[in-house]
XYZ file of C-alpha atoms in Angstrom:
425
model
C 30.847 -69.450 72.442
C 28.232 -66.887 73.372
C 26.987 -64.164 70.985
C 28.350 -60.631 71.162
C 26.995 -57.636 69.244
C 29.172 -55.160 67.281
C 29.399 -52.824 70.273
C 31.229 -55.487 72.324
C 34.060 -55.955 69.769
C 36.215 -53.468 71.690
C 37.281 -56.360 73.900
C 38.636 -58.366 70.987
C 41.193 -56.041 69.398
C 43.779 -58.833 69.224
C 41.387 -61.316 67.721
C 40.965 -61.267 63.942
C 37.591 -63.008 64.093
C 38.493 -65.819 61.756
C 35.806 -66.207 59.099
C 33.137 -64.436 61.131
C 31.568 -61.847 58.741
C 30.894 -59.509 61.634
C 34.620 -59.194 62.257
C 35.189 -58.567 58.555
C 32.776 -55.626 58.762
C 34.666 -54.325 61.792
C 38.017 -54.678 60.023
C 36.636 -52.656 57.139
C 35.297 -50.029 59.526
C 38.650 -49.687 61.352
C 40.572 -49.238 58.086
C 38.167 -46.668 56.695
C 39.460 -43.563 58.587
C 43.035 -44.242 57.380
C 41.830 -44.715 53.834
C 39.940 -41.451 54.080
C 43.027 -39.612 55.346
C 45.165 -41.020 52.540
C 42.493 -40.068 50.045
C 42.395 -36.486 51.347
C 46.183 -36.192 51.125
C 46.063 -37.585 47.604
C 43.415 -35.097 46.549
C 45.359 -32.217 48.102
C 48.527 -33.359 46.376
C 46.685 -33.610 43.083
C 45.212 -30.151 43.558
C 48.728 -28.860 44.338
C 50.116 -30.360 41.171
C 47.245 -28.944 39.142
C 47.687 -25.522 40.773
C 51.436 -25.470 40.144
C 50.979 -26.740 36.631
C 48.233 -24.208 36.011
C 50.384 -21.399 37.395
C 53.324 -22.459 35.222
C 50.977 -22.649 32.239
C 49.684 -19.153 33.045
C 53.225 -17.749 33.191
C 54.228 -19.443 29.946
C 51.075 -18.208 28.222
C 51.798 -14.677 29.462
C 55.328 -14.798 28.070
C 54.122 -16.298 24.779
C 51.538 -13.559 24.335
C 53.895 -10.729 25.274
C 57.193 -11.549 23.582
C 57.737 -10.424 19.994
C 60.042 -12.324 17.635
C 62.031 -10.577 14.908
C 65.058 -11.214 12.692
C 67.579 -9.759 15.125
C 70.332 -12.310 14.574
C 71.542 -12.862 11.008
C 72.427 -16.432 10.073
C 75.826 -17.329 8.658
C 76.173 -15.923 5.112
C 72.921 -13.962 5.376
C 72.978 -10.517 3.764
C 72.475 -7.475 5.999
C 71.446 -4.169 4.454
C 73.252 -1.125 5.834
C 71.656 2.290 5.440
C 71.823 5.708 7.135
C 68.010 5.714 6.902
C 66.657 5.594 10.460
C 62.998 4.783 9.735
C 61.278 1.518 10.534
C 61.936 0.179 7.036
C 65.518 -0.473 8.079
C 64.386 -2.656 10.975
C 64.689 -6.359 10.055
C 61.437 -8.251 9.867
C 59.142 -5.216 9.641
C 57.421 -3.147 6.992
C 58.464 0.398 6.202
C 57.565 2.794 8.962
C 56.026 6.226 8.576
C 58.765 8.850 9.012
C 56.106 11.420 9.748
C 55.310 9.733 13.064
C 56.855 12.397 15.242
C 56.150 10.517 18.444
C 58.163 7.433 17.529
C 61.404 7.154 19.380
C 61.036 10.552 21.024
C 62.951 10.969 24.278
C 61.061 10.889 27.524
C 61.542 14.450 28.718
C 59.550 13.882 31.896
C 61.911 11.095 32.857
C 64.843 13.445 32.601
C 66.237 12.039 29.347
C 69.161 14.071 28.119
C 70.482 11.405 25.784
C 70.008 13.676 22.745
C 72.917 15.793 23.920
C 76.631 15.274 23.612
C 78.777 16.385 26.523
C 82.274 17.813 26.406
C 84.132 15.492 28.811
C 86.584 18.215 29.759
C 83.966 20.782 30.765
C 80.830 18.761 31.383
C 78.841 21.197 29.253
C 75.970 19.830 27.234
C 75.781 20.183 23.474
C 73.265 19.208 20.838
C 73.416 15.799 19.175
C 72.801 16.199 15.436
C 71.878 12.542 14.943
C 73.797 9.357 14.270
C 77.544 9.607 14.796
C 79.371 9.914 11.440
C 81.635 7.229 10.051
C 85.349 7.987 10.109
C 87.759 6.594 7.532
C 91.323 5.417 8.107
C 92.551 8.873 7.151
C 90.578 10.395 10.010
C 88.139 12.132 7.683
C 84.384 11.620 7.540
C 83.200 8.985 5.094
C 80.498 9.875 2.605
C 78.660 6.621 3.219
C 75.416 6.043 1.327
C 74.736 2.460 2.357
C 75.627 -1.055 1.307
C 75.482 -4.719 2.284
C 77.476 -7.122 4.413
C 77.507 -10.918 4.549
C 77.055 -12.169 8.103
C 79.774 -14.289 9.697
C 80.020 -15.968 13.087
C 83.183 -16.655 15.109
C 83.973 -20.304 15.721
C 82.898 -21.511 19.146
C 85.814 -22.629 21.304
C 85.275 -26.212 22.596
C 86.418 -25.018 26.019
C 83.307 -22.863 26.263
C 81.147 -25.962 26.714
C 77.497 -24.984 27.065
C 78.158 -21.319 27.846
C 75.776 -18.843 26.210
C 76.194 -15.237 25.078
C 73.202 -12.883 24.896
C 73.304 -9.376 23.449
C 70.908 -7.182 25.435
C 69.915 -3.916 23.768
C 68.047 -1.142 25.523
C 66.276 0.933 22.871
C 64.600 4.305 23.340
C 61.990 3.405 20.716
C 58.434 2.922 21.907
C 57.550 0.796 18.866
C 60.249 -1.143 16.995
C 57.904 -1.740 14.058
C 57.860 2.005 13.421
C 61.376 3.054 14.378
C 64.255 1.067 15.847
C 65.395 4.087 17.868
C 68.849 4.264 19.408
C 70.685 1.630 21.395
C 71.142 3.532 24.639
C 72.170 0.354 26.466
C 74.456 -2.362 25.065
C 75.211 -5.298 27.377
C 76.757 -8.672 26.618
C 75.457 -11.298 29.042
C 77.682 -14.369 29.403
C 76.039 -17.357 31.128
C 78.502 -19.994 32.285
C 78.242 -23.540 31.005
C 77.354 -24.866 34.481
C 74.607 -22.176 34.784
C 76.004 -20.996 38.116
C 77.489 -17.639 37.074
C 76.386 -14.647 35.005
C 78.714 -11.914 33.744
C 77.276 -8.684 32.361
C 79.654 -6.588 30.237
C 78.480 -3.036 29.561
C 79.758 -1.494 26.332
C 79.553 2.317 26.456
C 77.457 3.536 23.559
C 80.233 6.030 22.675
C 82.911 3.311 22.419
C 84.802 4.067 19.191
C 85.053 0.864 17.121
C 85.113 -0.335 13.495
C 81.538 -0.584 12.188
C 81.167 -3.859 10.281
C 80.700 -3.612 6.531
C 81.171 0.151 6.251
C 84.940 0.504 5.991
C 84.845 3.099 8.756
C 84.720 3.514 12.516
C 82.256 5.283 14.794
C 80.534 5.069 18.135
C 79.350 1.506 18.640
C 75.685 2.466 18.822
C 75.942 3.803 15.256
C 76.000 0.155 14.130
C 72.482 -0.269 15.504
C 71.351 2.928 13.781
C 72.785 1.882 10.409
C 71.768 -1.775 10.387
C 69.756 -2.694 13.460
C 70.587 -5.539 15.813
C 72.142 -7.738 13.069
C 74.780 -5.109 12.251
C 75.436 -4.462 15.940
C 76.048 -8.200 16.358
C 78.454 -8.198 13.398
C 80.258 -5.197 14.912
C 80.527 -6.624 18.435
C 81.426 -10.226 17.610
C 84.879 -9.412 16.136
C 85.737 -7.463 19.307
C 84.958 -10.287 21.727
C 85.572 -13.129 19.241
C 82.690 -15.253 20.527
C 79.424 -16.130 18.792
C 76.397 -14.249 20.061
C 73.712 -16.877 20.569
C 70.669 -14.689 21.118
C 69.565 -11.054 20.992
C 67.073 -9.358 23.308
C 65.724 -5.825 22.874
C 63.747 -4.042 25.552
C 62.802 -0.432 26.197
C 62.602 1.866 29.162
C 58.851 1.428 29.605
C 59.492 -2.229 30.408
C 62.255 -1.148 32.759
C 59.878 1.033 34.760
C 57.125 -1.586 34.806
C 59.473 -4.331 36.054
C 60.637 -2.127 38.899
C 57.123 -1.256 40.026
C 55.932 -4.872 39.666
C 58.263 -5.999 42.467
C 57.512 -3.040 44.713
C 60.561 -0.975 43.805
C 64.213 -1.785 44.416
C 66.940 -0.663 46.776
C 70.062 0.613 45.042
C 73.423 1.444 46.583
C 74.385 4.757 44.996
C 78.173 5.122 44.883
C 78.353 8.541 43.191
C 76.052 11.476 43.840
C 74.457 13.256 40.922
C 71.186 13.900 39.161
C 69.333 14.420 42.436
C 70.646 11.262 44.130
C 73.041 11.348 47.050
C 75.394 8.501 47.935
C 74.007 5.641 50.001
C 71.071 3.261 49.795
C 67.981 4.528 47.945
C 64.664 2.759 47.458
C 63.421 3.675 43.986
C 60.239 3.145 42.029
C 60.224 2.792 38.254
C 60.146 6.511 37.453
C 62.934 7.298 39.908
C 64.977 4.374 38.619
C 64.637 5.598 35.042
C 65.987 9.019 35.996
C 68.795 7.358 37.932
C 70.056 5.172 35.058
C 69.731 7.848 32.354
C 71.743 10.556 34.097
C 75.323 11.083 32.924
C 76.131 14.794 32.678
C 76.556 15.381 36.400
C 78.671 12.235 36.847
C 82.452 12.141 36.958
C 82.957 9.780 34.006
C 79.925 10.609 31.868
C 78.716 7.583 29.907
C 81.046 5.285 31.855
C 79.481 6.374 35.142
C 76.031 5.970 33.651
C 76.951 2.392 32.777
C 77.958 1.837 36.392
C 74.578 3.145 37.514
C 72.772 0.871 35.098
C 74.662 -2.108 36.495
C 73.868 -1.063 40.060
C 70.188 -0.870 39.248
C 70.163 -4.171 37.360
C 71.713 -5.792 40.419
C 68.994 -4.232 42.581
C 66.276 -5.657 40.321
C 67.879 -9.109 40.267
C 68.332 -9.192 44.034
C 64.693 -8.219 44.567
C 63.357 -10.559 41.879
C 65.305 -13.511 43.343
C 64.419 -12.702 46.956
C 62.254 -14.972 49.101
C 59.622 -12.216 49.359
C 59.212 -12.244 45.585
C 59.611 -15.937 44.810
C 57.047 -16.930 47.466
C 54.505 -14.402 46.203
C 52.814 -15.847 43.083
C 51.004 -12.598 42.288
C 54.228 -10.605 42.428
C 56.036 -13.149 40.252
C 53.199 -13.058 37.719
C 53.232 -9.242 37.631
C 57.016 -9.198 37.244
C 56.975 -11.720 34.398
C 54.209 -9.781 32.652
C 56.056 -6.472 33.025
C 59.418 -7.926 31.985
C 58.045 -9.380 28.758
C 55.468 -6.776 27.722
C 58.005 -4.758 25.706
C 60.438 -7.551 24.904
C 61.626 -8.441 21.403
C 63.872 -11.469 20.855
C 65.456 -13.246 17.901
C 63.381 -15.878 16.149
C 65.475 -18.780 17.442
C 64.839 -17.938 21.099
C 61.618 -19.787 21.854
C 59.577 -19.433 25.035
C 60.371 -23.045 25.908
C 64.089 -22.216 25.656
C 63.615 -19.246 27.976
C 61.734 -21.433 30.438
C 64.353 -24.190 30.392
C 67.190 -21.702 30.772
C 65.445 -20.030 33.691
C 64.959 -23.381 35.400
C 68.609 -24.358 34.877
C 69.647 -21.058 36.510
C 67.307 -21.396 39.474
C 70.199 -21.435 41.975
C 71.775 -18.193 40.726
C 71.673 -15.391 43.306
C 72.900 -11.813 43.454
C 76.413 -12.844 44.466
C 76.700 -14.981 41.324
C 76.118 -12.002 39.014
C 79.194 -9.978 38.060
C 79.486 -6.648 36.240
C 82.186 -5.276 33.950
C 82.825 -2.330 31.679
C 83.856 -2.988 28.106
C 87.636 -2.304 28.259
C 88.501 1.357 27.640
C 91.456 3.606 28.295
C 90.223 7.159 27.833
C 87.552 9.654 26.805
C 88.383 12.285 24.233
C 86.939 14.647 21.627
C 87.333 13.324 18.109
C 87.403 16.059 15.417
C 84.777 14.160 13.399
C 82.970 11.749 15.734
C 82.783 14.084 18.726
C 83.003 12.803 22.290
C 84.172 9.183 22.183
C 85.287 6.430 24.555
C 88.597 4.967 23.381
C 88.778 1.169 23.449
C 91.641 -0.582 25.266
C 92.553 -3.082 22.549
C 94.917 -5.273 24.574
C 92.468 -5.615 27.451
C 89.671 -6.399 24.984
C 91.804 -9.337 23.883
C 92.053 -10.512 27.500
C 88.284 -10.274 27.890
C 87.827 -12.183 24.645
C 90.011 -15.046 25.843
C 88.046 -15.415 29.082
C 84.732 -15.323 27.238
C 85.930 -17.863 24.678
C 87.081 -20.298 27.356
C 84.210 -19.689 29.823
C 86.720 -18.628 32.471
C 85.262 -15.283 33.556
C 85.747 -16.282 37.197
C 89.447 -15.431 36.785
C 89.012 -12.316 34.628
C 90.659 -9.107 35.883
C 90.574 -5.616 34.345
C 93.279 -3.337 35.727
C 93.324 -1.178 32.596
C 89.952 0.604 32.454
C 90.203 3.818 34.568
C 88.290 3.817 37.831
C 88.112 7.615 37.917
C 88.646 10.535 35.589
C 88.813 10.407 31.812
C 91.999 8.395 31.508
C 94.426 8.773 28.665
C 95.484 6.473 25.841
């Protein structure tokens, strides 16, 4: 057999060369491009994993650095102090605040905040709010309440609820919870279904007239927050819905504005004109959105209508945050996460890892899976002691409670709460 150099091996593609070392070199040379390609793909895949992991680490570090933890959820049998004192010393988990700090908790006048005023539902005229709503005794007279204590209790969890979770979301007007807790302008119970495929948001009007836990009297529901912070609000709300509240989240309006701007603004479908907004679709930035959700005096149902606006805006934020444009834009996601957590305070049991795992388990939730409700009510009236109040619909509250307890909100119906006007109980 004659000799052939390496250049002539093209003619022997089907011949493996036996033990000839020259053919072994050729076999190695022919396999090399494939090995190189596989190596490149492997490196790219590794870089992708590192990038994703690094991005996830960045987001988790951002959340960890931003989120504050406080004693917002009292354990079973824990003692809660109740006091009319509104300074930071009455905020669980903090030192006494300085009452002379005039800037703490002040309303944002530039944002159009009129929440200091109480409106007459029959005339729509604004009045002056003298402070926390008074406590009313069973005889209808004002209680001379000087403070006290209550032992925390928790409703038994119904086995039918499975892995469903209940979050109390509080929107406070305080700029610094360590100085002053402020007022709970927004009270929302978020129910997350056990299969993590549905979210129900129940808005409780801040003027809803209810028994305030541990005081022996009744008042507007946001008075519970003023008298005893988030723990007392939890103890006041839990008997109404008869479900355990698993976690508490407090945010403020600065975070609200920042979240909106971080995702490039949101489009909101305005269903009732008022406060400078006509009906129809409006694209709003954070400042405009804040004015939109705080307005109530020009709306047909006052605080009820404001709750509707808040829900409309929340839906706009969720739809934008879950959109393809946002989820495929790492910078936008990072900015949104940073903004959403910069002014966020949660209970001590809600760890960042829990938030991450819950978010991942709800990754398939979209706007159509989020449902909004008003806390059941039957009328708005002027109480001789408490002022303008929203009257609770007790029977319908029981219906809501049953659906929350059994994680069956998909079949919940509220035909009691008025859709227009001030109702009548």
